[in-house]
CSV table of C-alpha atoms in Angstrom, one decimal:
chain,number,residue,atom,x,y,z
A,1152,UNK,CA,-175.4,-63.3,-116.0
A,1153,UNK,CA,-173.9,-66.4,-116.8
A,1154,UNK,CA,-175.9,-68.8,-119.4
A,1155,UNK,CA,-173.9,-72.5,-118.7
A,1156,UNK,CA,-172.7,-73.3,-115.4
A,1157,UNK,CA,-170.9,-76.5,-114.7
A,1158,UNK,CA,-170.3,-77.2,-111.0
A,1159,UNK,CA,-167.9,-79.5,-109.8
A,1160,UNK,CA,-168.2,-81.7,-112.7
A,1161,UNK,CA,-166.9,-84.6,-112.0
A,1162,UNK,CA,-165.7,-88.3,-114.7
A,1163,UNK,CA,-164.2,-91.3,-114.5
A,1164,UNK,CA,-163.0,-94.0,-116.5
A,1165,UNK,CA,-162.3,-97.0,-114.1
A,1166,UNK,CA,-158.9,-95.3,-112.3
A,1167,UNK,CA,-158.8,-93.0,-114.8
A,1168,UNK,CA,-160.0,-89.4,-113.6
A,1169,UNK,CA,-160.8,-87.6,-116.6
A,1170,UNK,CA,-162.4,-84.2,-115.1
A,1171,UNK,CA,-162.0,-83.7,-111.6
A,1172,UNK,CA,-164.1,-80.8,-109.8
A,1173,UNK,CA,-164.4,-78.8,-112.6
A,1174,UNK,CA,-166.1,-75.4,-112.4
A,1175,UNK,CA,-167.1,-72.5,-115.0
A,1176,UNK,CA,-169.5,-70.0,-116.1
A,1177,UNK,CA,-170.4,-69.1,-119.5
A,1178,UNK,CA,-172.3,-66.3,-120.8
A,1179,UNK,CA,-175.3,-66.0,-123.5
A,1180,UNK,CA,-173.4,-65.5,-127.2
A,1181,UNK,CA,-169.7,-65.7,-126.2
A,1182,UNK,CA,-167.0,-67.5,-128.1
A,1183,UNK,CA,-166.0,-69.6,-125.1
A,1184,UNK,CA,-162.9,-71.9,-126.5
A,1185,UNK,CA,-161.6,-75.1,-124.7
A,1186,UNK,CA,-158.0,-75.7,-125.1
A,1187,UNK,CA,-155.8,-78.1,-123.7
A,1188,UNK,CA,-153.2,-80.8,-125.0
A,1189,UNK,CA,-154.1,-84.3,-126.7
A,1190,UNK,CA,-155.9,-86.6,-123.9
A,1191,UNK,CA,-156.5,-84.0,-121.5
A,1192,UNK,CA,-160.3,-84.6,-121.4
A,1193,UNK,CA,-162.2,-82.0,-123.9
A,1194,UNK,CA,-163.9,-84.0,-126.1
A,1195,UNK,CA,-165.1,-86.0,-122.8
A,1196,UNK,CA,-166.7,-82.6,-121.3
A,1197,UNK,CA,-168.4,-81.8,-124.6
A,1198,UNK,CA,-170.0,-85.2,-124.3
A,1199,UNK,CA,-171.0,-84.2,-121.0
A,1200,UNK,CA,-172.7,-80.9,-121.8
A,1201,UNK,CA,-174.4,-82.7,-125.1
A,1202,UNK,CA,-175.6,-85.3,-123.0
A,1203,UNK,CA,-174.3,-87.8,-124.5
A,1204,UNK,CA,-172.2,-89.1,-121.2
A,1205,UNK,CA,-173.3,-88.5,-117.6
A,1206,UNK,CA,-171.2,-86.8,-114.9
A,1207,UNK,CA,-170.2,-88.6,-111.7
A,1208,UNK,CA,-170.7,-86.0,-109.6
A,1209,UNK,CA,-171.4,-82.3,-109.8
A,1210,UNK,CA,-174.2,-80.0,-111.9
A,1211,UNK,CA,-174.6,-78.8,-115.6
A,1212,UNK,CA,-176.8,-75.7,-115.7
A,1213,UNK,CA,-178.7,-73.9,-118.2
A,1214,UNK,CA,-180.0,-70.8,-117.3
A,1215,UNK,CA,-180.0,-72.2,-113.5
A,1216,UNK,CA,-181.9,-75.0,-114.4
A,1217,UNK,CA,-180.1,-78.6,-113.6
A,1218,UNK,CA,-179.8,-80.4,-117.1
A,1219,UNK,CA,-178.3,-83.7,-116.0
A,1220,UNK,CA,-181.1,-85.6,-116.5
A,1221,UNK,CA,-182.0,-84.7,-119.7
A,1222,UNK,CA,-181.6,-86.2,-122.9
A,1223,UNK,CA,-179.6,-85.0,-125.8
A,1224,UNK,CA,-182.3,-84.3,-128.0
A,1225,UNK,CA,-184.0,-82.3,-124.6
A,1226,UNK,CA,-181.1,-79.9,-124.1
A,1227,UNK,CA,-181.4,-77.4,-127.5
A,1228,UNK,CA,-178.2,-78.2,-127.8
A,1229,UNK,CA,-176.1,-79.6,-130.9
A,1230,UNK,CA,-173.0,-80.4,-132.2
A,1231,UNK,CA,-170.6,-81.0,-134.6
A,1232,UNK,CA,-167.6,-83.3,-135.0
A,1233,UNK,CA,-164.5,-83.3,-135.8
A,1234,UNK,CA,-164.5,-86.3,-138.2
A,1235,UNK,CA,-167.7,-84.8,-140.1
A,1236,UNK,CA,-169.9,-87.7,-138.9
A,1237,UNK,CA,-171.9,-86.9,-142.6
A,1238,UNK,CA,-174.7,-89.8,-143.1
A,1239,UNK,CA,-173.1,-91.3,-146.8
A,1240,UNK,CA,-176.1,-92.3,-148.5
A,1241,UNK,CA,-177.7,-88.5,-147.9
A,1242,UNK,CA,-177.3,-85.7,-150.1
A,1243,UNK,CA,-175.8,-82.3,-148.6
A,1244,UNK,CA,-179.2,-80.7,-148.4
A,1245,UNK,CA,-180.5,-84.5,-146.6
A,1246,UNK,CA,-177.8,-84.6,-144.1
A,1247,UNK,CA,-178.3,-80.3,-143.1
A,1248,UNK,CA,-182.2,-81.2,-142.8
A,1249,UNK,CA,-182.1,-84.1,-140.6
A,1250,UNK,CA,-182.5,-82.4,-137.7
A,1251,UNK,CA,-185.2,-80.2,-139.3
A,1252,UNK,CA,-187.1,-83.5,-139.8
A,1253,UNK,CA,-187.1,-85.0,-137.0
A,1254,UNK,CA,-188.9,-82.3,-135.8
A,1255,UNK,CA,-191.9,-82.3,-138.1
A,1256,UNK,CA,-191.4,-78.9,-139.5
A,1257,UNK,CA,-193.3,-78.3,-142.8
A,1258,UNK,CA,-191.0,-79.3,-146.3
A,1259,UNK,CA,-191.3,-75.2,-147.4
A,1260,UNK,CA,-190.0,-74.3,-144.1
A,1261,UNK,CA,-187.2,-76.8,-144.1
A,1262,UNK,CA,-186.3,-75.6,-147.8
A,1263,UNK,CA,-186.2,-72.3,-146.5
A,1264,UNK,CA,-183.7,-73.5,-144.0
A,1265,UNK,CA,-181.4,-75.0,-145.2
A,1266,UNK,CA,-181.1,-72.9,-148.3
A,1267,UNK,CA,-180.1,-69.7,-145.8
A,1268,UNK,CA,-177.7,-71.3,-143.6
A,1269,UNK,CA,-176.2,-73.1,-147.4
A,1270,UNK,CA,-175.9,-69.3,-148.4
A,1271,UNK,CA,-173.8,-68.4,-145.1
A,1272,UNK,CA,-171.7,-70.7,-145.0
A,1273,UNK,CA,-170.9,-70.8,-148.7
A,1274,UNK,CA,-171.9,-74.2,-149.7
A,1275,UNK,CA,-175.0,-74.1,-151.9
A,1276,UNK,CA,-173.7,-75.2,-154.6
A,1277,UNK,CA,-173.2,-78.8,-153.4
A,1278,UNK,CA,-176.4,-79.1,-152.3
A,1279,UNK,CA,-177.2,-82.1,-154.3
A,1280,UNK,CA,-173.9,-83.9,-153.7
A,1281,UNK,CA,-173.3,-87.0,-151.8
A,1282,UNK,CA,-170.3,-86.4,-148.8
A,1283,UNK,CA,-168.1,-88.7,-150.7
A,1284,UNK,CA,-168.2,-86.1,-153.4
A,1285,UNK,CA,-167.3,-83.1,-151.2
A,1286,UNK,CA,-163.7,-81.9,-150.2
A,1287,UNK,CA,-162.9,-82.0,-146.8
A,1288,UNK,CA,-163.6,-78.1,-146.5
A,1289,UNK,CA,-167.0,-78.5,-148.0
A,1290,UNK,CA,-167.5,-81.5,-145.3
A,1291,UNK,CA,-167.1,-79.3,-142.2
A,1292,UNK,CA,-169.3,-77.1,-143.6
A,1293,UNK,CA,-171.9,-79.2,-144.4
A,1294,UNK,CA,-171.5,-79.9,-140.9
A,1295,UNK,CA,-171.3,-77.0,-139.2
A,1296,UNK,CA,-174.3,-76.6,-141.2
A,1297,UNK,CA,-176.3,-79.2,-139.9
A,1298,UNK,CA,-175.4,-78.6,-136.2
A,1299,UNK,CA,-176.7,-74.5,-137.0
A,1300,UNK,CA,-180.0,-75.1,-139.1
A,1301,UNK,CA,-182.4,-75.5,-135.8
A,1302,UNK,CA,-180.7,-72.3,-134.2
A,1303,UNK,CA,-179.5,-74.2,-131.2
A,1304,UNK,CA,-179.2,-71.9,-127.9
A,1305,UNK,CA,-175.9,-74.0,-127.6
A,1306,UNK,CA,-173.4,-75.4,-130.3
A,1307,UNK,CA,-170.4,-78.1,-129.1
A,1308,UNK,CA,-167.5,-77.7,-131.8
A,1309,UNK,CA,-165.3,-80.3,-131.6
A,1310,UNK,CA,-162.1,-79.1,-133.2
A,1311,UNK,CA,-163.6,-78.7,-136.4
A,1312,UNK,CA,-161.5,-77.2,-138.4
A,1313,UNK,CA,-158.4,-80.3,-137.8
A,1314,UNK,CA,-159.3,-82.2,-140.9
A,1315,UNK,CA,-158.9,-79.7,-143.1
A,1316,UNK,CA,-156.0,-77.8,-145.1
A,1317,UNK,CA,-154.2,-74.6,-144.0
A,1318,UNK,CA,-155.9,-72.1,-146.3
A,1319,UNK,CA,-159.7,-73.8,-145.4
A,1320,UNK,CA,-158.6,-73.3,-141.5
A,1321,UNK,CA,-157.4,-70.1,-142.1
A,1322,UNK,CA,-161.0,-68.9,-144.2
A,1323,UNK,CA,-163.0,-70.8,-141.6
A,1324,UNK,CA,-161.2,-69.1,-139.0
A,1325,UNK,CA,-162.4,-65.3,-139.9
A,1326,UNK,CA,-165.9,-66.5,-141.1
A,1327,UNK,CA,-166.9,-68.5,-138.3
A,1328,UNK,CA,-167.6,-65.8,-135.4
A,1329,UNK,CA,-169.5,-64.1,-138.0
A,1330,UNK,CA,-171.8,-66.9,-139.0
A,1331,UNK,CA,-172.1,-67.9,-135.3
A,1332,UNK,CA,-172.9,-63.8,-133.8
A,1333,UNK,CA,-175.7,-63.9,-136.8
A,1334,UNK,CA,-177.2,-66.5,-134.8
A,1335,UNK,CA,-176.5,-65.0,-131.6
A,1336,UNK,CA,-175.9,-68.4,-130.6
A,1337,UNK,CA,-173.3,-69.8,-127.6
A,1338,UNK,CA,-170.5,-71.3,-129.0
A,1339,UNK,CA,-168.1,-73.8,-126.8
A,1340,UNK,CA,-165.6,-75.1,-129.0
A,1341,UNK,CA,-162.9,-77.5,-128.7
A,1342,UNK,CA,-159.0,-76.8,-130.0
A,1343,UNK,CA,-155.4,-77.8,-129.1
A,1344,UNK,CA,-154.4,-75.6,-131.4
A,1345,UNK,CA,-153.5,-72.6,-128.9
A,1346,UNK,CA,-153.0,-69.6,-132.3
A,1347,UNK,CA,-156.5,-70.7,-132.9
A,1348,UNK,CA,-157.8,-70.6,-129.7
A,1349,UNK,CA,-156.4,-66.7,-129.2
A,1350,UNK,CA,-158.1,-65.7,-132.8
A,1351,UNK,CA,-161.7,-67.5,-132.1
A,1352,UNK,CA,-162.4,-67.2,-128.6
A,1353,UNK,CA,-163.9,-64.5,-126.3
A,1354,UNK,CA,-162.5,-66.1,-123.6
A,1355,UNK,CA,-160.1,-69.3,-123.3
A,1356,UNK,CA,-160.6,-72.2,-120.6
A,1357,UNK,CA,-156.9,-73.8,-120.6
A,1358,UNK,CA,-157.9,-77.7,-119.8
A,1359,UNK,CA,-155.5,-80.5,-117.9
A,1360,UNK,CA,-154.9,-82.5,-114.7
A,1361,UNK,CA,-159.3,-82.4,-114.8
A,1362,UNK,CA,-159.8,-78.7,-114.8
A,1363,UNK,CA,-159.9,-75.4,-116.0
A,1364,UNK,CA,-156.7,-74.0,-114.4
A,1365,UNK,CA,-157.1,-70.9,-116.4
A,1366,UNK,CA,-160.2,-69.3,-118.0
A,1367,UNK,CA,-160.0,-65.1,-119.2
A,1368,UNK,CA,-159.3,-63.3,-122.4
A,1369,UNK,CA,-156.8,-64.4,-124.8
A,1370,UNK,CA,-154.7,-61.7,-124.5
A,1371,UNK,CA,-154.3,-62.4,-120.3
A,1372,UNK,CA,-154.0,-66.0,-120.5
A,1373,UNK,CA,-150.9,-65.4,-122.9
A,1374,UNK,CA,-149.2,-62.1,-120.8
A,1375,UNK,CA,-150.3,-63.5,-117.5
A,1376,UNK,CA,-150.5,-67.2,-117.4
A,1377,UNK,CA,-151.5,-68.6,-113.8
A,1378,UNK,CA,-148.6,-71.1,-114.2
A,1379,UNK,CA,-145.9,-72.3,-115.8
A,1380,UNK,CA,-147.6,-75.3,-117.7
A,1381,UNK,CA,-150.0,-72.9,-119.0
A,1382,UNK,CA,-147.3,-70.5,-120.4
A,1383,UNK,CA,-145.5,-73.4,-122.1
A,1384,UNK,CA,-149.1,-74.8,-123.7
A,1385,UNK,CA,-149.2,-70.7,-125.6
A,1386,UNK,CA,-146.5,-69.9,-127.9
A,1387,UNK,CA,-143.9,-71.3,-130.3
A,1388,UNK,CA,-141.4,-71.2,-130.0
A,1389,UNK,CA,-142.2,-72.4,-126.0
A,1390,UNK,CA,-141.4,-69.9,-123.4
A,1391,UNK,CA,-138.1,-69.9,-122.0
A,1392,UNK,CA,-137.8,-70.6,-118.2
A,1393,UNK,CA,-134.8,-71.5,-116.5
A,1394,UNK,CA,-134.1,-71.2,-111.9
A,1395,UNK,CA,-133.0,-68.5,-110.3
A,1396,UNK,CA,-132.3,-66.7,-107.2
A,1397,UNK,CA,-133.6,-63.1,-107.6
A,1398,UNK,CA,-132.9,-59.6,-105.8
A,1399,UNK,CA,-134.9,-56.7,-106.4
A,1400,UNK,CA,-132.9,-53.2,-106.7
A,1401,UNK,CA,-135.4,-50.2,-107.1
A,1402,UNK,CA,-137.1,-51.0,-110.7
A,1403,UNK,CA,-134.8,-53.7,-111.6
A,1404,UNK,CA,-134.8,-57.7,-110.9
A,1405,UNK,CA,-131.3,-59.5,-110.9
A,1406,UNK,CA,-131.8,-63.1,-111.5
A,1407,UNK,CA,-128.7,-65.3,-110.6
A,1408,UNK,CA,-128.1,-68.6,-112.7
A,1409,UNK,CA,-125.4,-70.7,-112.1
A,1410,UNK,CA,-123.4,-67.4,-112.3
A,1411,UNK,CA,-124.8,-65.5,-114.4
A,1412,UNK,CA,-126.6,-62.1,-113.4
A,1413,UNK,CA,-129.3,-61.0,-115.8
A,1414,UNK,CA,-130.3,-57.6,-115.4
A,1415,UNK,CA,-134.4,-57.6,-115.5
A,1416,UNK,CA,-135.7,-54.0,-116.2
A,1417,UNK,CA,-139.1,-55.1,-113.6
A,1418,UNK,CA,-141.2,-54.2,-111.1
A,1419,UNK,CA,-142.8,-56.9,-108.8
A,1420,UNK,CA,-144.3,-57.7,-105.5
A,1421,UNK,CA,-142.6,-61.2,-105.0
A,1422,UNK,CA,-140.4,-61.7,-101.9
A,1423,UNK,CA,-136.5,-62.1,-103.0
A,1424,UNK,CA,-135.1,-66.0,-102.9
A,1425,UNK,CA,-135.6,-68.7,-106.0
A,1426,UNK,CA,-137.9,-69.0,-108.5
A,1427,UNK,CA,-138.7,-69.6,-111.8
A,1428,UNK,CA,-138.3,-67.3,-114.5
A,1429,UNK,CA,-139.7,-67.3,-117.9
A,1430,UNK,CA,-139.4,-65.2,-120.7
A,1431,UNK,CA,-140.5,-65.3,-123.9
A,1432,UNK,CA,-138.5,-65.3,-127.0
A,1433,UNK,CA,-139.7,-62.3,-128.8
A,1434,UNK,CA,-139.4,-60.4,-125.4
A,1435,UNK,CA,-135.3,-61.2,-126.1
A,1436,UNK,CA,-133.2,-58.4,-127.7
A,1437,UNK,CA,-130.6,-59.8,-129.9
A,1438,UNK,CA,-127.7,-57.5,-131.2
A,1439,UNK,CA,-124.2,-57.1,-131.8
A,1440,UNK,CA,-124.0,-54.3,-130.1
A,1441,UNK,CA,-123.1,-54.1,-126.4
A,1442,UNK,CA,-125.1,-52.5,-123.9
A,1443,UNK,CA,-125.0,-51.5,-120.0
A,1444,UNK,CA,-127.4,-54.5,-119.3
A,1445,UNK,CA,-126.8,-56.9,-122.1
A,1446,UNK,CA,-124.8,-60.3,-121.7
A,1447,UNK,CA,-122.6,-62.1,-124.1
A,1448,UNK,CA,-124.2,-64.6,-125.8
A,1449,UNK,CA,-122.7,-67.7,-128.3
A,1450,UNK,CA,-124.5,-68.1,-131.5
A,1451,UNK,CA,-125.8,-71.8,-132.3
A,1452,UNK,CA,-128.1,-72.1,-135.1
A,1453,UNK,CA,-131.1,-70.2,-136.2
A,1454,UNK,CA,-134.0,-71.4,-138.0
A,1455,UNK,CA,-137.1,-69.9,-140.1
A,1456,UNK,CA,-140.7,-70.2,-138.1
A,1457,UNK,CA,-143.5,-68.9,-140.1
A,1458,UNK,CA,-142.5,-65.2,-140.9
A,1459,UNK,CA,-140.0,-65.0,-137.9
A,1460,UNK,CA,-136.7,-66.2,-137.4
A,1461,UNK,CA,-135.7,-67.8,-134.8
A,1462,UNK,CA,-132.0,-68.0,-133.2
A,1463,UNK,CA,-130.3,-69.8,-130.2
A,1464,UNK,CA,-128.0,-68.6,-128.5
A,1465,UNK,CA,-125.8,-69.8,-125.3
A,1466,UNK,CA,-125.0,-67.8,-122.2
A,1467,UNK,CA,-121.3,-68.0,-120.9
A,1468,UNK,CA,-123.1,-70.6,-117.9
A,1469,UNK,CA,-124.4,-72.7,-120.2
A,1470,UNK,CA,-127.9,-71.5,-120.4
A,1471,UNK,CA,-129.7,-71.6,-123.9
A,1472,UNK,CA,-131.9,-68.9,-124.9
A,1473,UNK,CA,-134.6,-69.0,-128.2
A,1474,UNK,CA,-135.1,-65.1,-129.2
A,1475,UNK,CA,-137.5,-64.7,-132.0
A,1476,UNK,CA,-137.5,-61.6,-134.3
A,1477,UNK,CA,-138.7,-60.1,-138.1
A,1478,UNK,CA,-137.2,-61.3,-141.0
A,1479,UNK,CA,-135.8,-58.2,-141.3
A,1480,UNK,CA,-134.9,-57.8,-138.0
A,1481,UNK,CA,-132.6,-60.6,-138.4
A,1482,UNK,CA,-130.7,-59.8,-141.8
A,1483,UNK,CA,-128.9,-57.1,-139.4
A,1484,UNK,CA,-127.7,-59.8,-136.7
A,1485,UNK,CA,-123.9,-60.8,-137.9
A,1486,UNK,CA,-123.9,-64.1,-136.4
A,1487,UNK,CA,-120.3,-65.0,-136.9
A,1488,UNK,CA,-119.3,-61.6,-135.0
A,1489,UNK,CA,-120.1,-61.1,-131.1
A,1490,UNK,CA,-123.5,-61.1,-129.9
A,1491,UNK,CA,-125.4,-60.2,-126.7
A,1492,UNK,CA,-128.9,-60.2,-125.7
A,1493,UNK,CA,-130.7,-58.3,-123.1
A,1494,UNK,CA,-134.6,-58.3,-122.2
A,1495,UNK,CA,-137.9,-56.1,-122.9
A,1496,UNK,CA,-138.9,-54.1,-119.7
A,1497,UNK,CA,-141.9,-55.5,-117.6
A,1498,UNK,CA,-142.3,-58.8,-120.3
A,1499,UNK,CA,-140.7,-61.8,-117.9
A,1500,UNK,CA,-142.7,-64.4,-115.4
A,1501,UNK,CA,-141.8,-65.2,-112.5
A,1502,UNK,CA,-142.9,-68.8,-111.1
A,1503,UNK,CA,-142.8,-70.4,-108.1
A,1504,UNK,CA,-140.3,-72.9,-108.2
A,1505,UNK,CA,-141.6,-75.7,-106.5
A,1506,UNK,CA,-145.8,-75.4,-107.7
A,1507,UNK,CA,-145.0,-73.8,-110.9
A,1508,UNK,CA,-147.8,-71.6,-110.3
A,1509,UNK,CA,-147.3,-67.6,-111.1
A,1510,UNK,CA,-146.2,-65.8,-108.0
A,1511,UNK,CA,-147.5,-62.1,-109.2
């Protein structure tokens, strides 16, 4: 049974329609990440379920009860920012107690508190510093803290792990889930940062043009993206997609380009005529060997991308492909001798070509 439901939430800026009919449900203690590009309206929707904005139209629930009209401080729910929003003339321990005290709870209890969520998140040793004297890392923490101490039925992360360097993101990144299941606590948290979506979340709600157009696992929204805008939002390097007029012949797909006739070892439901098809670039076989289905490729350049490499290469028509690969699948590709690529069975998409939504 769902925990959040937000029906047909609707905000506006002036002209500006920020979320337009937007609908989900979310469950009691799941990892339920937002993700969508810069300006497409997530830190605006946090607002929204915090409190701290109204909708124009449409209903936030909490276990079925409407919550529009309550306050922020009514909603048991909190939050933390991206920016750290610490008060600077409070101690650590001050600024993870605020919300204690504004309660009333009872100084020993408080103590108590804030010393057990300092333990789990690592940080009480800086108890007694001022935020000016903490590194960024410590910050978020501090934070995170704060937002966690009053074991809120809700927590709003707002990309909280931006600010801070790689190897802090990275730590945060396998430690969070665990703090936040301890508290068996529903977490909705913001990123545009789509590897971190897929290694946080239970389930990912892609945001743009004012709604969830996707919401699943992490592993579906990246194998089976509802459209083509989605598919280019999850992976680096981006998908490759390029028009086509495809035939189906028994388990194969030939897709004509300009052409060119690529050989598709895949099965599918969708009617032959022209689409859209995209296909990844790790799901790209490069070689220098020659096979019954592979095509002749020109080298261009290649280029180091975390611990892959990645190459492009140029069909005879004038297409470009990006193929990723190993390290050490790539000191066996001979670049200055003849290559050819072909493509992993059952991995393309196939989009419509006109909606750019996935046909299958």
């Amino acid at each position: 049974m769902s925990y959040i439901k937000l029906e047909s939430i609707s905000k506006s800026f002036k002209d500006d329609k920020v979320i337009q009919g937007l609908n989900a449900e979310i469950n009691k203690g799941e990892f339920f990440v937002i993700f969508g590009p810069s300006g497409s309206g997530k830190t605006v929707l946090l607002r929204l379920l915090s409190g701290i904005l109204l909708p124009d139209s449409g209903e936030i629930k909490m276990e079925n009860a409407v919550i529009n009209d309550l306050h922020p401080e009514e909603r048991d729910v909190s939050m933390a920012f991206q920016n750290f929003a610490l008060y600077p003339h409070m101690k650590a321990y001050e600024n993870i107690a605020s919300p204690l005290k504004a309660n009333n709870i009872s100084q020993d209890e408080i103590d108590s508190k804030v010393k057990e969520i300092a333990n789990l998140l690592k940080i009480d040793h800086v108890l007694n510093q001022y935020p000016k004297e903490l590194s960024n890392g410590q910050k978020q923490r501090t934070s995170l803290a704060r937002s966690l101490v009053n074991r809120p039925s809700v927590v709003l992360l707002d990309d909280p792990l931006r600010n801070v360097d790689a190897k802090i993101r990275f730590e945060m990144r396998l430690e969070l889930p665990k703090v936040l299941k301890e508290f068996n606590t529903t977490v909705i948290y913001i990123s545009q940062d789509y590897r971190e979506a897929m290694a946080l979340a239970d389930r990912i709600a892609v945001l743009y043009d004012g709604k969830f157009n996707d919401i699943d696992l992490p592993k579906n929204i990246y194998e089976k993206p509802s459209s083509l805008t989605t598919a280019k939002l999850f992976g680096d390097p981006t998908i490759n997609n390029f028009n086509a007029v495809i035939s189906k012949n028994e388990n194969r797909v030939i897709a004509e380009c300009n052409g060119e006739k690529i050989i598709l070892q895949r099965k599918t439901s969708i009617e032959n005529g022209e689409c859209i098809v995209g296909i990844r670039p790790e799901d790209i076989n490069l070689s220098n060997q020659q096979t019954e289905e592979s095509l002749k490729v020109e080298f261009r350049t290649k280029t180091p991308l975390n611990l892959r490499i990645v190459f492009l290469v140029k069909l005879s028509n004038g297409l470009e492909l990006l193929c990723s690969m190993s390290e050490e699948e790539a000191k066996n590709i001979k670049e200055k001798e003849q290559l050819y690529v072909s493509f992993k069975e059952d991995k393309c998409l196939f989009f419509d070509a006109i909606t750019k939504r996935n046909l299958e």
